[in-house]
PDB file of C-alpha atoms in Angstrom:
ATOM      1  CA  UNK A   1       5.799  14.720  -0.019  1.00 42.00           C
ATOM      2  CA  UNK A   2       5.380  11.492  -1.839  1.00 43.00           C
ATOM      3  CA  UNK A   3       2.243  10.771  -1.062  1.00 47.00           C
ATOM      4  CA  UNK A   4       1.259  14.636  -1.465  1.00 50.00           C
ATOM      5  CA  UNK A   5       2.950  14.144  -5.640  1.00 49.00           C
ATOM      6  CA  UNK A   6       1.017  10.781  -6.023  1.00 52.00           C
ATOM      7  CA  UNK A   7      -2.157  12.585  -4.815  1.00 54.00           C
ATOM      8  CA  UNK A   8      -1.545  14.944  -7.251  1.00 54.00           C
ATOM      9  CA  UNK A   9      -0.714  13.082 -10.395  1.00 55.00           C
ATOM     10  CA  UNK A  10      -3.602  10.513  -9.658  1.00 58.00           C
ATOM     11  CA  UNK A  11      -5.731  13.315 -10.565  1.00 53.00           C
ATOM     12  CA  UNK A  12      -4.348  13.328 -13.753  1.00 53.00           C
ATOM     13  CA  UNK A  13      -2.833  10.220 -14.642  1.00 56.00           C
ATOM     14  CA  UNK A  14      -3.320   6.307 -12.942  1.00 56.00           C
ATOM     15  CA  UNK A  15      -1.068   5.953 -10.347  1.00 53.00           C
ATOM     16  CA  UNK A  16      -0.302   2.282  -8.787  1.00 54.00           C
ATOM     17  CA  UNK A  17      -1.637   2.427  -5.426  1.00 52.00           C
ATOM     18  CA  UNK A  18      -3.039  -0.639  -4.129  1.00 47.00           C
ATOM     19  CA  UNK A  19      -4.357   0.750  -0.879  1.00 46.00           C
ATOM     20  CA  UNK A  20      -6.166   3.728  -3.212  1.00 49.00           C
ATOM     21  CA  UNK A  21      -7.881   1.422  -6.129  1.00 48.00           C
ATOM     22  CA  UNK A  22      -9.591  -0.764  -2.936  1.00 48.00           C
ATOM     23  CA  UNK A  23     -10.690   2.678  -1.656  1.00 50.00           C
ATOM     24  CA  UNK A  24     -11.678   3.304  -5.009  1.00 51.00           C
ATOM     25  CA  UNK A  25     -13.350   0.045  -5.205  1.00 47.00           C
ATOM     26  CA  UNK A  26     -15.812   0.983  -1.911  1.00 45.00           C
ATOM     27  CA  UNK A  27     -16.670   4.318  -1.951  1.00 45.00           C
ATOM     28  CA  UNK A  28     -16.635   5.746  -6.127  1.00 49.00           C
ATOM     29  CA  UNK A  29     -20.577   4.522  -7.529  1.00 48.00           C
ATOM     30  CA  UNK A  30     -19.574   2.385 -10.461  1.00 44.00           C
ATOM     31  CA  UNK A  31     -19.587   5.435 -13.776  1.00 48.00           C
ATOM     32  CA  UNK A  32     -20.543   4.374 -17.363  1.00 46.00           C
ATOM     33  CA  UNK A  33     -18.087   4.865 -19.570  1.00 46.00           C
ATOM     34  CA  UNK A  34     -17.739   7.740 -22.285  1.00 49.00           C
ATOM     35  CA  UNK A  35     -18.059   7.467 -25.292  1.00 48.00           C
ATOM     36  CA  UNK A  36     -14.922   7.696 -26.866  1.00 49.00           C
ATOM     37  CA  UNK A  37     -13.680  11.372 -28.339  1.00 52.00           C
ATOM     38  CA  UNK A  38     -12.214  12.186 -31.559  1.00 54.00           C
ATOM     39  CA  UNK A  39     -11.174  15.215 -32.010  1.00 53.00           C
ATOM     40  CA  UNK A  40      -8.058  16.350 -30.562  1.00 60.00           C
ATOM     41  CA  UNK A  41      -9.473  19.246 -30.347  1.00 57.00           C
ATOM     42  CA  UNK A  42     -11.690  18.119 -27.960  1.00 62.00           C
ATOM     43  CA  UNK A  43      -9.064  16.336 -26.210  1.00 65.00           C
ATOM     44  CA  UNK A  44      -6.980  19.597 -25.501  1.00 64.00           C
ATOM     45  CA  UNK A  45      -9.875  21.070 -24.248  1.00 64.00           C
ATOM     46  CA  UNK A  46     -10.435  18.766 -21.644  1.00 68.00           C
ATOM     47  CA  UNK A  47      -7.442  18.625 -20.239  1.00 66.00           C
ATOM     48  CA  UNK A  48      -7.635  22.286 -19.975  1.00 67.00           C
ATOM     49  CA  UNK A  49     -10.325  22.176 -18.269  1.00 76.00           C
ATOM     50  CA  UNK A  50      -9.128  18.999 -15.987  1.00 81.00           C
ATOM     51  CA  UNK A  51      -6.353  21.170 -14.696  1.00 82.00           C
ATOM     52  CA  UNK A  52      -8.509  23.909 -14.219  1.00 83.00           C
ATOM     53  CA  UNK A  53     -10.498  22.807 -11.809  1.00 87.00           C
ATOM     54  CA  UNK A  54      -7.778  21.089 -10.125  1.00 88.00           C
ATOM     55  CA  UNK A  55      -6.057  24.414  -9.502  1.00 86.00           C
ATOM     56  CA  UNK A  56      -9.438  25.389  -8.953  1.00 85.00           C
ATOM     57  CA  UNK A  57      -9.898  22.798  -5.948  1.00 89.00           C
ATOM     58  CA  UNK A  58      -6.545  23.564  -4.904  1.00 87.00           C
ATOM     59  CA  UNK A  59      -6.528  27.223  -4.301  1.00 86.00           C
ATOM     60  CA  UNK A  60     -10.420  26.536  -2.372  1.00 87.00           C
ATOM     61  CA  UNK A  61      -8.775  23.936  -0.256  1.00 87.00           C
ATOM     62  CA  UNK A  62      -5.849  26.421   1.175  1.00 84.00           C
ATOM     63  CA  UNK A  63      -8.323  29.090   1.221  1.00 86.00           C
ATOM     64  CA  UNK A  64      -8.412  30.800   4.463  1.00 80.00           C
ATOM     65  CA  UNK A  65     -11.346  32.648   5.972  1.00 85.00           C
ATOM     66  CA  UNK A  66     -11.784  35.843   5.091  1.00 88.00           C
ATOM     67  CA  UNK A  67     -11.445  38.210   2.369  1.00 93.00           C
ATOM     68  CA  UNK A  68      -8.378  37.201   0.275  1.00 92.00           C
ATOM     69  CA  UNK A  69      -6.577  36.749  -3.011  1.00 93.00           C
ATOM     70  CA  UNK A  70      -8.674  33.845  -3.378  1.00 92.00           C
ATOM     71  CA  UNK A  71     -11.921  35.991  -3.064  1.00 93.00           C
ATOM     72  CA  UNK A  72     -10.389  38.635  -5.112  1.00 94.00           C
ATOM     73  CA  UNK A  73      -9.751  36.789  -8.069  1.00 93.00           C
ATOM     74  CA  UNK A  74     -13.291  35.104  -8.100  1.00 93.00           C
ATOM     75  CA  UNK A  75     -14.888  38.560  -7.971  1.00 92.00           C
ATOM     76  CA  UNK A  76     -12.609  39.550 -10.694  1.00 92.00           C
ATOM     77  CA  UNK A  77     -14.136  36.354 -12.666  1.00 92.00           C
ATOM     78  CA  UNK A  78     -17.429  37.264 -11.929  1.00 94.00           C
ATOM     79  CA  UNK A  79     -17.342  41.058 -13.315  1.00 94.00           C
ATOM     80  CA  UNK A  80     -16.002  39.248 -16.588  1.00 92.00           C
ATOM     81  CA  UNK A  81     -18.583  42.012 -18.792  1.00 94.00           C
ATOM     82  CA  UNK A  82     -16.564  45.035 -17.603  1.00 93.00           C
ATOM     83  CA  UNK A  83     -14.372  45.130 -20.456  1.00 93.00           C
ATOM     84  CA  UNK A  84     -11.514  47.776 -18.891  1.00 95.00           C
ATOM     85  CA  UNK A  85      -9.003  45.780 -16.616  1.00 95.00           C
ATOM     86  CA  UNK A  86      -8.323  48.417 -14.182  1.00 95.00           C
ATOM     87  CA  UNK A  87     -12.360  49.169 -13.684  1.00 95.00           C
ATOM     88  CA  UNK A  88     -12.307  45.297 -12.987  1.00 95.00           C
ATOM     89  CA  UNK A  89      -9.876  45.156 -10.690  1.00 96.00           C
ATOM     90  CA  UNK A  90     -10.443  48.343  -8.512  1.00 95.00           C
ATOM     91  CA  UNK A  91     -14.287  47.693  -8.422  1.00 94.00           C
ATOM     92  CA  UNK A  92     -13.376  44.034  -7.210  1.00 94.00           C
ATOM     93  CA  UNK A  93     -11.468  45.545  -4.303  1.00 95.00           C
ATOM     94  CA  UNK A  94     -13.538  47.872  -3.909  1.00 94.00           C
ATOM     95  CA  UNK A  95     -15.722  45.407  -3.388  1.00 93.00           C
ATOM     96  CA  UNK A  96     -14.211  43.333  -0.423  1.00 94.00           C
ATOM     97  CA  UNK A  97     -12.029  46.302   0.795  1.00 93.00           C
ATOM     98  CA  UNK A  98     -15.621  47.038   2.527  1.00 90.00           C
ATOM     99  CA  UNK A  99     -14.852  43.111   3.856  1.00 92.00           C
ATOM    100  CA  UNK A 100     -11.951  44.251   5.339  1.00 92.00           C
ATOM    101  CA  UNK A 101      -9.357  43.584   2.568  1.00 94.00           C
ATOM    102  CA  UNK A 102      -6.166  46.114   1.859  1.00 94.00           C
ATOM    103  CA  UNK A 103      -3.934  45.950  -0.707  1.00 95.00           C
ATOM    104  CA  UNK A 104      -0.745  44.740   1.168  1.00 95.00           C
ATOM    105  CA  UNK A 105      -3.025  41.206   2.317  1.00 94.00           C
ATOM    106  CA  UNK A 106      -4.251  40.933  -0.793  1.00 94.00           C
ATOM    107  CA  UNK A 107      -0.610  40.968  -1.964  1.00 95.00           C
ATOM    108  CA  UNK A 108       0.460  38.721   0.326  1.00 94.00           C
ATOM    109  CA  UNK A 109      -1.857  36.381   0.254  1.00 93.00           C
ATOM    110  CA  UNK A 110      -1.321  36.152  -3.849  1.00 93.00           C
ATOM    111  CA  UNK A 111       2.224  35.577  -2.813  1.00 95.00           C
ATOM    112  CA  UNK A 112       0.998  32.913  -0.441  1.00 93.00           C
ATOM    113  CA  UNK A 113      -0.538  31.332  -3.165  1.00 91.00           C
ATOM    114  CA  UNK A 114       2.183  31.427  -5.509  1.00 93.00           C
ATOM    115  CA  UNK A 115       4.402  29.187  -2.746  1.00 94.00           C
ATOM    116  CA  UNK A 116       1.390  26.501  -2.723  1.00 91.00           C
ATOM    117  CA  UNK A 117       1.334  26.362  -6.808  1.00 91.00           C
ATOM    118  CA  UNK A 118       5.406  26.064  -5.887  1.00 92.00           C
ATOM    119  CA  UNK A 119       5.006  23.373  -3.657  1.00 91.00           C
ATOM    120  CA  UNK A 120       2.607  21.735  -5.284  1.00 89.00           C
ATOM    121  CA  UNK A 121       4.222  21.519  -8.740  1.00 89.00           C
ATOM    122  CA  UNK A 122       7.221  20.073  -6.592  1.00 88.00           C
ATOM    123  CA  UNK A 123       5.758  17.215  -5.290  1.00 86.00           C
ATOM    124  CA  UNK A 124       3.991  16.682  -8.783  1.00 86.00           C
ATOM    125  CA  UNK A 125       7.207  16.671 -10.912  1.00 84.00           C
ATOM    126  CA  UNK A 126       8.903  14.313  -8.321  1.00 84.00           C
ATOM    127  CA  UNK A 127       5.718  11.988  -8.258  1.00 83.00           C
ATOM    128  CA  UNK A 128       5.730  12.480 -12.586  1.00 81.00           C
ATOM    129  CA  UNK A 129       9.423  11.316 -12.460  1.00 81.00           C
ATOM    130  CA  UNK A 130       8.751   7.954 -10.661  1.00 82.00           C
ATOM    131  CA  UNK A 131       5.819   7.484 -12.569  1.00 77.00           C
ATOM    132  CA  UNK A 132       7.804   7.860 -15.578  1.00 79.00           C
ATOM    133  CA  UNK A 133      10.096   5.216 -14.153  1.00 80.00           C
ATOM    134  CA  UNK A 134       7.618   3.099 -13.538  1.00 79.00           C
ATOM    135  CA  UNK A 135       4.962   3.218 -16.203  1.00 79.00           C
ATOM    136  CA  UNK A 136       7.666   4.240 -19.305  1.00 81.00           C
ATOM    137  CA  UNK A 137      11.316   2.833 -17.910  1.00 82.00           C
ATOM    138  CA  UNK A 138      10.367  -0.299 -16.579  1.00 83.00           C
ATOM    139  CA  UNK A 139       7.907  -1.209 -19.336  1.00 85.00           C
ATOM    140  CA  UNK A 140      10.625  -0.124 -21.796  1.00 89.00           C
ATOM    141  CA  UNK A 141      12.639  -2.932 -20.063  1.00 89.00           C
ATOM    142  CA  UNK A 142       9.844  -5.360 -19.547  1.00 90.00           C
ATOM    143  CA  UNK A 143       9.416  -5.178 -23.105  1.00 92.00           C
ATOM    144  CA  UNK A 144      13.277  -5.539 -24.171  1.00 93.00           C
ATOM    145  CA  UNK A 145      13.484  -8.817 -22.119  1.00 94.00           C
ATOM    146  CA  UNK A 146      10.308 -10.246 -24.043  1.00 95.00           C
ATOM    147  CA  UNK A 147      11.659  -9.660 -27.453  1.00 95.00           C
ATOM    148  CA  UNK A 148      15.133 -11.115 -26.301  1.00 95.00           C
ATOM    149  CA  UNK A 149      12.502 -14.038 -25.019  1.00 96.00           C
ATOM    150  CA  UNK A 150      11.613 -13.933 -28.423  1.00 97.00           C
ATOM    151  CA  UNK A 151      14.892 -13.949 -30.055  1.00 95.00           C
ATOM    152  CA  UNK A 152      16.163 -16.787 -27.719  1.00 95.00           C
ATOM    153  CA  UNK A 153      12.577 -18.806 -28.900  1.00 96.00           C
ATOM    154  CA  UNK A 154      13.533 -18.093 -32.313  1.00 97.00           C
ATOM    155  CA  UNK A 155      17.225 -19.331 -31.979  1.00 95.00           C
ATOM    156  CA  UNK A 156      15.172 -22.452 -30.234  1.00 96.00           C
ATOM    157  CA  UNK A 157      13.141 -22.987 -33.148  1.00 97.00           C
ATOM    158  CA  UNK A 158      14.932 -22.864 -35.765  1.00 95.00           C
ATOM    159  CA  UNK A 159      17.223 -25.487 -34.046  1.00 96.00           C
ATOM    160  CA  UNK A 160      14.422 -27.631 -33.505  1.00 96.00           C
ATOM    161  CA  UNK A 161      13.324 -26.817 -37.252  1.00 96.00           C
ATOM    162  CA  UNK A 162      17.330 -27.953 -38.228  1.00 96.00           C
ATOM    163  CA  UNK A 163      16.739 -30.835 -36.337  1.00 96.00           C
ATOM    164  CA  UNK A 164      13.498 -32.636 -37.462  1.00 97.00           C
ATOM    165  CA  UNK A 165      15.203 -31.796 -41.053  1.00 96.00           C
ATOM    166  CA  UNK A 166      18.339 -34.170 -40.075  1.00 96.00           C
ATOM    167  CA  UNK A 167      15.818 -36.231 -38.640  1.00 96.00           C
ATOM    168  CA  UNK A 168      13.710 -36.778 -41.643  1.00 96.00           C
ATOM    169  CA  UNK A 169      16.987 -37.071 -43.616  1.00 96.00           C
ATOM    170  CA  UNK A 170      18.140 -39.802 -41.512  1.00 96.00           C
ATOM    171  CA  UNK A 171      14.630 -41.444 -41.632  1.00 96.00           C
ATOM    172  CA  UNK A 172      14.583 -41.715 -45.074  1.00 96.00           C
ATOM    173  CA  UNK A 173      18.072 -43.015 -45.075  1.00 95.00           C
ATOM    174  CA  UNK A 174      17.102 -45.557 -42.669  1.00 96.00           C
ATOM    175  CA  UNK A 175      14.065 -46.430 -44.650  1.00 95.00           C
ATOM    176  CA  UNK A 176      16.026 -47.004 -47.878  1.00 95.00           C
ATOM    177  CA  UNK A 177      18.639 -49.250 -46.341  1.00 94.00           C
ATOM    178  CA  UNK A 178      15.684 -51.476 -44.254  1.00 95.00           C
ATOM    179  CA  UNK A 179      13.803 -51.579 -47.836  1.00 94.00           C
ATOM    180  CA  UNK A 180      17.069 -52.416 -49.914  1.00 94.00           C
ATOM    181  CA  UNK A 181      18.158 -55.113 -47.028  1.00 94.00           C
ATOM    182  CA  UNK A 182      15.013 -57.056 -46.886  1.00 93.00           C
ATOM    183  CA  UNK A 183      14.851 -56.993 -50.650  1.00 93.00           C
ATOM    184  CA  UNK A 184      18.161 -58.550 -50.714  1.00 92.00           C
ATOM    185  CA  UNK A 185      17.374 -60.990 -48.579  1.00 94.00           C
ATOM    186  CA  UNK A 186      14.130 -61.959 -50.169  1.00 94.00           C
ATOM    187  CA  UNK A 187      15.866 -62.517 -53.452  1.00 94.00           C
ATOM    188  CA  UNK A 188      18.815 -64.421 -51.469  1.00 94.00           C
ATOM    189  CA  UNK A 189      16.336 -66.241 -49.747  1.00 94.00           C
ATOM    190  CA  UNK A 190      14.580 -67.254 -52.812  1.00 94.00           C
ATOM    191  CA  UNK A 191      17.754 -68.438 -54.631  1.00 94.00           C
ATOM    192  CA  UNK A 192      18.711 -70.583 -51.800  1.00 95.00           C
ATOM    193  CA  UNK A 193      14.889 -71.936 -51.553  1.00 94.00           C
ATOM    194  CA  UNK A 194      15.388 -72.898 -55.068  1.00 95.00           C
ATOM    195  CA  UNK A 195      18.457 -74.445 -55.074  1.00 94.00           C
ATOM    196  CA  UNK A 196      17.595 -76.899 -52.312  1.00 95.00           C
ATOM    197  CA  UNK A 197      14.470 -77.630 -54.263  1.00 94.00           C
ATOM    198  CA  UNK A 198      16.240 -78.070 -57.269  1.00 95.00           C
ATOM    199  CA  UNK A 199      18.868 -80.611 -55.595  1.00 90.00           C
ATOM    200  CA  UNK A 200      16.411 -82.435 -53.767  1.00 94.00           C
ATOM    201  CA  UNK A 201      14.476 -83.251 -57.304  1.00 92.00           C
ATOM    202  CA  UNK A 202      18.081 -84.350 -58.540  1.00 90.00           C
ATOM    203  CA  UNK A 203      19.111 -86.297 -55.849  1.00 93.00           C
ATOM    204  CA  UNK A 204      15.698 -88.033 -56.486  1.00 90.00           C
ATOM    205  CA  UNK A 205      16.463 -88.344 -60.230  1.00 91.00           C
ATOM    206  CA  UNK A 206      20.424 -89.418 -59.770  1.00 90.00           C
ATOM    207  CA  UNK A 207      20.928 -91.709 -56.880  1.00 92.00           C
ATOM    208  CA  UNK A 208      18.693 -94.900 -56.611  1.00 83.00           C
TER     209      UNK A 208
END
């Protein structure tokens, strides 16, 4: 039944199946794409018409042979111009009573119908929930855990940010202190350079 609701929703909707896209890949003739549509509008109206012929393709498939529902409601479709409902309906089986058809198959075999729609919708609406779970749950969650990412990185940055301000704080500190140290000792230096100077040119002058 899984597989049956994932057949179904792929018509509508991209499914992840790995084994499908590399069918995909080898059999579908490579499509140019649309151009894009824009009018909603238009949009509506092709996803009436999407699940239209789905049903469409669905009903043929389970179609069995013989006279039918099935049959029944196409003829119905194709005397569309007969505007009374009940001309419409009694000339269509009319039509394929001739075929073999009586009322109590063709009831029947609308009721058959209505258990494949049944079915069907079944396994679509379970296949719709996982996909939900997968394409809108998860991705909700993938996308929590990146912006906590983000809020962690942030925290991380502006710690780093705090940092290389103490940093530069501490460099100029540094630099101030190295600058006010070797001035110091230049003018130290320089004292001491000229006292010795000074005493040798005295010693010289005082003691023969």
């Amino acid at each position: 039944m899984a597989s049956l609701g994932k057949k179904i929703l792929s018509a509508f909707i991209e499914v992840e199946d790995k084994t499908k896209k590399e069918e995909d890949a080898v059999t579908q003739p490579v499509q140019a794409s649309s151009p894009p549509r824009n009018t909603e509008a238009r949009t509506a109206a092709d996803t009436d018409n999407k699940f239209s012929d789905y049903f469409n393709r669905l009903f043929a498939d389970a179609n069995l042979p013989g006279p039918d529902y099935y049959e029944f409601a196409k003829m119905i479709e194709a005397m569309h111009v007969i505007k009374d409902e009940s001309a419409r309906f009694s000339a269509a089986f009319a039509g394929l009573q001739a075929q073999g058809l009586d009322k109590q198959k063709l009831l029947s075999s609308a009721q058959e119908y209505v258990k494949i729609l049944d079915a069907d919708a079944a396994a679509f609406h379970s296949t719709v929930d996982q996909a939900l779970l997968d394409k809108v749950q998860n991705k909700k969650k993938e996308m929590d855990q990146v912006q906590e990412h983000i809020q962690k990185l942030s925290q991380e940055i502006l710690s780093l940010q705090q940092q290389i301000g103490a940093l530069t704080q501490e460099i100029a500190e540094n630099e101030a202190k190295i600058e006010n140290n070797s001035s110091g000792y230049d003018a130290a230096m320089t004292n001491s350079r000229n006292k010795l100077l000074q005493d040798i040119e005295k010693i010289k002058q005082h003691i023969l």
